[in-house]
């Protein structure tokens, strides 16, 4: 099968990572690197590359060999760039977040569906071996019913000028929540609190609380100001609890058969029912073996598979929309002193 002709738009911080993975894949033939700053694009490619450089997306789309485009420009430009790509009849991979508003994301999804084109959102963490395994474990019922999820993503981060820490970092956590929860379980409301202690003009530290179906709860802590880097997620279930420490390559995931049980009232006699019966499980911990590979390699493979087979990618436009919906609800809550904002059910 012939490789798929591809262009990357955006040669800033993240674009070169996409470029490197697309260039390494036999599924793709990278033809263009497009950036408003041509010198930056040339620097990324080096002196010996045969990949074309342009500042003009129209030039990319005029190349009939280009069948797909990867967009790594700032979120505020995703709508015009990705819409132009779709309208030119090309498949598109868009960086997270899918767009800068839910309404813009809807436009992209509608355009892709109308034209029967692949619209994939790069929710990179969903393609890490750790998150793929977590999803498998949760979906197979290994943890039992999910009771809570706690995600911490903090470090000395690049303080962004145009977006707050929620829109910069929380797309990762929210896309993971969306990806790993079993069918039928999903967030129904969001409350967010934030702070801007350095006067950046928007929140640099934020705490999001998500109410999930069935009474479960999720918490996301994102922070650009922490001197130490922490990337830990805990998923507590009725049977087991999983701890994912992304900074511990020798044991990223640990599954604990440890927890607290409350005996069901009907199991108790009259006397015992008056006092709550709490028991502690102290079973084994298992650390599943995980492959060590770059998530973007799997993103690229998934994009190719979706283009070749016509099936939706694992993180399609609708996954992007669900994350946008949570982000918008979080922004509304931040602006309203942490009020709980309900999410409308979306496709
Ligand atoms: N998946 C991840 O883990 C991850 C990590 C970092 C950033 N991102 C995402 O990648 C995207 C880009 O982020 P970044 O940090 O690389 O930004 P950046 O500002 O470093 O780079 C953006 C580049 O896009 C170029 N550009 C802007 N508008 C353009 C247009 N209309 N046409 C062509 N080029 C244009 C700019 O000149 C710049 O070189 C964002 O959506 C961000 O959220 C994803």
Coordinates of C-alpha atoms and ligand atoms in Angstrom, one line a residue:
X1 CA 0.0 0.0 0.0
X2 CA 1.2 3.5 -0.8
X3 CA 2.2 5.7 2.1
X4 CA -0.3 8.5 2.9
X5 CA 0.9 11.9 1.8
X6 CA 1.0 14.2 4.9
X7 CA 1.7 17.7 6.0
X8 CA 2.4 19.0 9.5
X9 CA 1.1 22.5 10.3
X10 CA 2.9 24.2 13.2
X11 CA 6.6 23.9 13.9
X12 CA 6.6 25.3 17.5
X13 CA 7.1 23.3 20.6
X14 CA 4.9 20.3 19.8
X15 CA 4.9 20.1 16.0
X16 CA 8.4 18.7 15.7
X17 CA 7.4 15.8 17.9
X18 CA 4.6 15.0 15.5
X19 CA 6.9 15.5 12.5
X20 CA 9.5 13.1 13.9
X21 CA 6.9 10.3 14.5
X22 CA 5.2 10.7 11.1
X23 CA 8.6 10.7 9.4
X24 CA 9.5 7.5 11.2
X25 CA 6.3 5.7 10.1
X26 CA 6.2 3.7 6.9
X27 CA 2.5 4.5 6.7
X28 CA 3.2 8.2 5.9
X29 CA 5.1 10.2 3.4
X30 CA 5.7 13.6 5.0
X31 CA 5.6 16.2 2.2
X32 CA 5.3 19.6 3.9
X33 CA 6.0 21.4 7.1
X34 CA 3.9 24.6 7.2
X35 CA 4.5 27.4 9.7
X36 CA 3.8 31.2 9.6
X37 CA 7.5 31.4 10.6
X38 CA 9.4 29.8 7.7
X39 CA 12.8 30.1 9.4
X40 CA 11.5 28.2 12.4
X41 CA 10.2 25.4 10.1
X42 CA 13.6 25.3 8.3
X43 CA 15.4 25.0 11.6
X44 CA 13.3 22.1 12.6
X45 CA 14.0 20.2 9.3
X46 CA 17.7 20.9 9.1
X47 CA 19.7 21.4 6.0
X48 CA 19.3 18.0 4.3
X49 CA 15.6 17.4 4.4
X50 CA 13.5 17.0 1.3
X51 CA 10.3 18.0 3.1
X52 CA 8.9 21.3 1.7
X53 CA 8.6 24.4 3.8
X54 CA 5.8 26.9 3.4
X55 CA 4.0 29.6 5.3
X56 CA 0.9 29.1 3.2
X57 CA -1.6 26.4 4.0
X58 CA -3.2 26.9 0.6
X59 CA 0.1 25.7 -1.0
X60 CA -0.1 22.5 1.1
X61 CA -3.7 21.9 0.1
X62 CA -2.9 22.5 -3.6
X63 CA -0.6 19.4 -3.5
X64 CA -2.8 16.5 -4.7
X65 CA -0.4 14.0 -3.0
X66 CA -1.4 15.4 0.4
X67 CA -4.2 13.2 1.8
X68 CA -3.9 14.1 5.5
X69 CA -2.8 17.0 7.7
X70 CA -1.6 17.2 11.3
X71 CA -2.4 20.5 13.0
X72 CA -0.1 21.6 15.9
X73 CA -0.9 25.3 16.0
X74 CA -2.3 27.2 19.0
X75 CA -5.8 26.1 20.0
X76 CA -7.3 29.5 18.9
X77 CA -6.3 28.7 15.3
X78 CA -7.5 25.0 15.2
X79 CA -10.9 26.0 13.8
X80 CA -9.8 27.9 10.7
X81 CA -6.8 25.6 10.0
X82 CA -8.6 22.3 10.4
X83 CA -11.8 23.6 8.7
X84 CA -9.7 24.6 5.6
X85 CA -8.1 21.1 5.6
X86 CA -11.5 19.3 5.8
X87 CA -13.1 21.6 3.2
X88 CA -10.2 20.6 0.9
X89 CA -11.2 17.0 1.4
X90 CA -8.3 15.9 3.6
X91 CA -8.2 13.9 6.8
X92 CA -7.1 15.8 9.8
X93 CA -5.3 15.1 13.2
X94 CA -5.8 18.1 15.5
X95 CA -3.8 18.7 18.7
X96 CA -5.5 18.9 22.0
X97 CA -7.7 20.8 22.8
X98 CA -9.8 20.1 19.6
X99 CA -10.7 23.8 19.4
X100 CA -11.0 26.8 21.6
X101 CA -14.7 26.5 22.3
X102 CA -17.2 23.6 22.2
X103 CA -19.2 25.4 19.4
X104 CA -16.0 25.5 17.3
X105 CA -15.4 21.8 18.0
X106 CA -18.9 21.0 16.8
X107 CA -18.2 22.8 13.5
X108 CA -15.2 20.6 12.9
X109 CA -17.1 17.4 13.8
X110 CA -20.0 18.3 11.6
X111 CA -17.7 19.1 8.6
X112 CA -15.7 15.9 9.0
X113 CA -18.9 13.8 9.2
X114 CA -20.5 15.6 6.3
X115 CA -17.5 14.8 4.1
X116 CA -16.8 11.3 5.5
X117 CA -13.3 12.3 6.6
X118 CA -11.3 11.2 9.6
X119 CA -11.1 13.9 12.4
X120 CA -8.8 12.7 15.2
X121 CA -7.9 14.6 18.3
X122 CA -4.4 14.1 19.6
X123 CA -5.2 13.1 23.2
X124 CA -1.6 11.8 23.5
X125 CA -1.8 10.3 27.0
X126 CA -4.6 7.9 25.8
X127 CA -1.9 6.2 23.6
X128 CA 0.6 5.6 26.4
X129 CA 1.1 1.9 27.3
X130 CA 0.1 2.9 30.9
X131 CA -3.3 4.4 30.0
X132 CA -4.1 1.7 27.4
X133 CA -3.5 -0.9 30.2
X134 CA -5.5 1.1 32.7
X135 CA -8.4 1.3 30.3
X136 CA -8.2 -2.5 29.8
X137 CA -8.2 -3.2 33.5
X138 CA -11.1 -0.8 34.2
X139 CA -13.2 -2.1 31.3
X140 CA -12.5 -5.7 32.3
X141 CA -13.9 -5.0 35.8
X142 CA -10.6 -5.7 37.5
X143 CA -11.1 -2.7 39.8
X144 CA -14.8 -3.3 40.3
X145 CA -17.1 -0.3 40.2
X146 CA -15.0 3.0 39.9
X147 CA -15.5 4.9 43.2
X148 CA -13.1 7.8 42.7
X149 CA -10.3 9.1 40.4
X150 CA -7.6 11.5 41.6
X151 CA -5.2 13.0 39.1
X152 CA -2.3 15.4 39.9
X153 CA -0.3 17.1 37.1
X154 CA 2.0 19.7 38.6
X155 CA 5.4 21.1 37.8
X156 CA 7.2 24.4 37.0
X157 CA 5.3 24.8 33.7
X158 CA 5.5 27.3 30.9
X159 CA 3.0 30.1 32.0
X160 CA 0.9 30.5 28.8
X161 CA -0.1 34.0 27.7
X162 CA -3.4 33.1 26.0
X163 CA -4.8 30.3 28.1
X164 CA -5.0 29.4 31.8
X165 CA -3.6 26.2 33.4
X166 CA -7.0 24.4 33.0
X167 CA -7.0 24.8 29.2
X168 CA -3.3 24.0 29.0
X169 CA -2.9 20.9 31.3
X170 CA -6.4 19.6 32.2
X171 CA -7.2 18.4 28.6
X172 CA -4.7 15.6 29.4
X173 CA -6.5 14.5 32.6
X174 CA -10.0 15.0 31.2
X175 CA -9.2 13.0 28.1
X176 CA -7.8 10.2 30.3
X177 CA -11.0 10.3 32.5
X178 CA -13.1 10.1 29.3
X179 CA -11.0 7.3 27.8
X180 CA -10.7 5.0 30.8
X181 CA -14.2 5.1 32.3
X182 CA -16.2 2.1 31.3
X183 CA -19.2 2.5 28.9
X184 CA -22.1 4.4 30.6
X185 CA -19.9 6.0 33.2
X186 CA -19.2 9.7 32.5
X187 CA -18.9 13.1 34.2
X188 CA -22.2 14.9 34.8
X189 CA -21.0 18.1 36.5
X190 CA -17.9 20.1 37.1
X191 CA -16.8 22.5 39.8
X192 CA -13.5 24.4 39.5
X193 CA -11.4 26.6 41.8
X194 CA -8.4 28.5 40.7
X195 CA -5.8 31.0 41.8
X196 CA -3.4 33.4 40.1
X197 CA -0.9 34.2 42.8
X198 CA 1.7 35.7 40.4
X199 CA -0.6 38.0 38.5
X200 CA -0.4 36.2 35.2
X201 CA -3.9 37.3 34.3
X202 CA -5.5 33.8 34.6
X203 CA -5.3 30.8 36.9
X204 CA -1.9 29.2 37.3
X205 CA -3.2 26.7 39.9
X206 CA -6.5 24.9 39.6
X207 CA -8.6 22.2 41.3
X208 CA -11.4 20.6 39.3
X209 CA -14.0 18.3 40.9
X210 CA -16.1 16.1 38.6
X211 CA -19.3 14.4 39.6
X212 CA -19.5 11.1 37.7
X213 CA -22.6 8.9 37.0
X214 CA -23.4 6.5 39.8
X215 CA -22.2 8.8 42.6
X216 CA -18.4 8.4 41.8
X217 CA -16.1 11.5 42.0
X218 CA -13.0 12.6 40.1
X219 CA -10.5 15.3 41.1
X220 CA -7.9 17.0 38.9
X221 CA -5.1 19.2 40.2
X222 CA -3.2 21.2 37.7
X223 CA -0.4 23.7 38.6
X224 CA 2.3 25.6 36.7
X225 CA 4.0 26.8 39.9
X226 CA 5.1 23.7 41.6
X227 CA 8.9 23.3 42.1
X228 CA 8.6 19.5 41.9
X229 CA 7.0 17.5 39.1
X230 CA 4.2 15.1 40.1
X231 CA 2.1 13.1 37.7
X232 CA 0.1 10.6 39.6
X233 CA -3.4 9.2 39.1
X234 CA -5.2 7.0 41.6
X235 CA -8.3 5.1 40.6
X236 CA -10.2 3.6 43.5
X237 CA -12.6 0.8 42.8
X238 CA -14.9 -1.5 44.8
X239 CA -12.5 -4.4 44.3
X240 CA -9.0 -2.9 43.8
X241 CA -7.2 0.4 43.6
X242 CA -4.8 1.4 40.9
X243 CA -2.0 3.9 41.3
X244 CA -0.3 5.3 38.2
X245 CA 2.9 7.2 38.7
X246 CA 4.0 8.3 35.3
X247 CA 7.4 9.4 36.6
X248 CA 8.3 6.0 37.9
X249 CA 9.5 4.0 34.8
X250 CA 10.2 0.8 36.8
X251 CA 6.7 0.6 38.2
X252 CA 4.3 3.0 36.5
X253 CA 1.2 1.1 37.5
X254 CA 0.5 -0.7 40.8
X255 CA -2.8 -2.5 41.4
X256 CA -3.6 -2.9 45.1
X257 CA -6.0 -5.5 46.5
X258 CA -6.2 -3.2 49.5
X259 CA -9.1 -1.1 50.5
X260 CA -12.0 -0.5 52.9
X261 CA -15.2 -2.4 52.8
X262 CA -18.4 -1.6 54.6
X263 CA -20.6 -4.6 55.3
X264 CA -24.0 -4.3 53.6
X265 CA -26.7 -3.6 56.2
X266 CA -28.8 -6.6 55.2
X267 CA -25.8 -8.9 56.1
X268 CA -25.9 -7.7 59.7
X269 CA -28.1 -8.6 62.6
X270 CA -30.2 -6.0 64.4
X271 CA -27.5 -5.3 67.0
X272 CA -24.6 -5.0 64.5
X273 CA -26.6 -2.8 62.2
X274 CA -26.6 0.0 64.7
X275 CA -22.8 0.4 64.3
X276 CA -21.2 0.7 60.9
X277 CA -19.0 -2.3 60.2
X278 CA -15.8 -1.3 58.5
X279 CA -13.3 -3.9 57.4
X280 CA -9.8 -3.5 55.8
X281 CA -8.5 -5.6 52.9
X282 CA -4.8 -6.0 52.9
X283 CA -4.1 -8.2 49.9
X284 CA -1.3 -8.2 47.3
X285 CA 0.0 -5.4 45.1
X286 CA 0.6 -6.3 41.4
X287 CA 2.7 -4.2 39.0
X288 CA 1.8 -5.1 35.4
X289 CA 4.7 -5.1 32.9
X290 CA 4.4 -2.3 30.4
X291 CA 6.1 -1.7 27.1
X292 CA 8.3 1.4 26.9
X293 CA 7.3 3.2 23.8
X294 CA 6.5 6.8 22.7
X295 CA 2.8 7.5 22.7
X296 CA 3.0 9.5 19.5
X297 CA 4.1 6.4 17.6
X298 CA 0.7 4.9 18.5
X299 CA -1.1 8.1 17.7
X300 CA 0.4 8.0 14.2
X301 CA -0.5 4.3 13.8
X302 CA -4.1 5.0 14.9
X303 CA -4.5 7.9 12.5
X304 CA -3.3 5.7 9.6
X305 CA -5.6 2.8 10.6
X306 CA -8.6 5.2 10.7
X307 CA -7.8 6.6 7.3
X308 CA -7.2 3.2 5.7
X309 CA -10.3 1.5 7.2
X310 CA -12.7 4.4 7.5
X311 CA -13.4 3.5 11.2
X312 CA -13.4 6.3 13.8
X313 CA -10.1 6.6 15.7
X314 CA -10.0 5.8 19.4
X315 CA -9.9 9.5 20.2
X316 CA -12.2 11.0 17.5
X317 CA -13.9 14.4 17.2
X318 CA -16.6 13.4 19.7
X319 CA -13.9 12.6 22.4
X320 CA -12.5 16.0 21.6
X321 CA -15.9 17.5 22.1
X322 CA -16.5 15.8 25.5
X323 CA -13.2 17.3 26.7
X324 CA -14.2 20.7 25.4
X325 CA -17.5 20.5 27.2
X326 CA -15.7 19.7 30.5
X327 CA -13.2 22.6 29.9
X328 CA -16.0 25.1 29.2
X329 CA -17.9 24.0 32.3
X330 CA -14.7 24.3 34.4
X331 CA -14.2 27.9 33.0
X332 CA -17.8 28.8 33.9
X333 CA -17.4 27.4 37.3
X334 CA -14.1 29.3 37.8
X335 CA -15.8 32.5 36.9
X336 CA -18.6 31.8 39.3
X337 CA -16.7 31.0 42.5
X338 CA -16.6 27.2 42.0
X339 CA -20.3 26.7 41.4
X340 CA -21.2 23.2 40.3
X341 CA -21.9 23.4 36.5
X342 CA -23.9 20.5 35.0
X343 CA -22.8 19.0 31.7
X344 CA -25.3 18.4 29.0
X345 CA -25.3 14.9 27.5
X346 CA -23.3 15.1 24.3
X347 CA -22.8 12.6 21.5
Ligands
LIG1 N1 -0.3 16.5 23.0 C1 0.5 17.1 23.8 O1 1.0 16.5 24.7 C2 0.8 18.6 23.6 C3 1.9 19.2 24.2 C4 2.1 20.5 23.9 C5 1.3 21.2 23.1 N2 0.2 20.6 22.5 C6 -0.7 21.3 21.7 O2 0.0 21.6 20.4 C7 -0.5 22.8 19.9 C8 0.6 23.8 19.7 O3 1.3 24.0 20.9 P1 2.8 24.5 20.9 O4 3.2 24.5 22.4 O5 3.6 23.8 20.0 O6 2.6 26.0 20.4 P2 3.8 27.0 19.9 O7 3.3 28.4 20.1 O8 5.1 26.6 20.4 O9 3.8 26.7 18.3 C9 2.8 27.0 17.4 C10 3.3 27.2 16.1 O10 2.2 27.3 15.1 C11 2.6 28.4 14.2 N3 1.3 28.9 13.7 C12 0.4 29.6 14.3 N4 -0.7 29.9 13.5 C13 -0.4 29.2 12.4 C14 -1.1 29.1 11.1 N5 -2.3 29.6 11.0 N6 -0.5 28.4 10.1 C15 0.7 27.9 10.3 N7 1.4 28.0 11.4 C16 0.8 28.6 12.5 C17 3.4 29.4 15.0 O11 4.2 30.2 14.2 C18 4.2 28.5 15.9 O12 5.4 28.1 15.3 C19 -1.6 23.4 20.9 O13 -2.8 23.0 20.6 C20 -1.1 22.6 22.2 O14 -2.2 22.5 23.1 C21 0.0 19.3 22.7

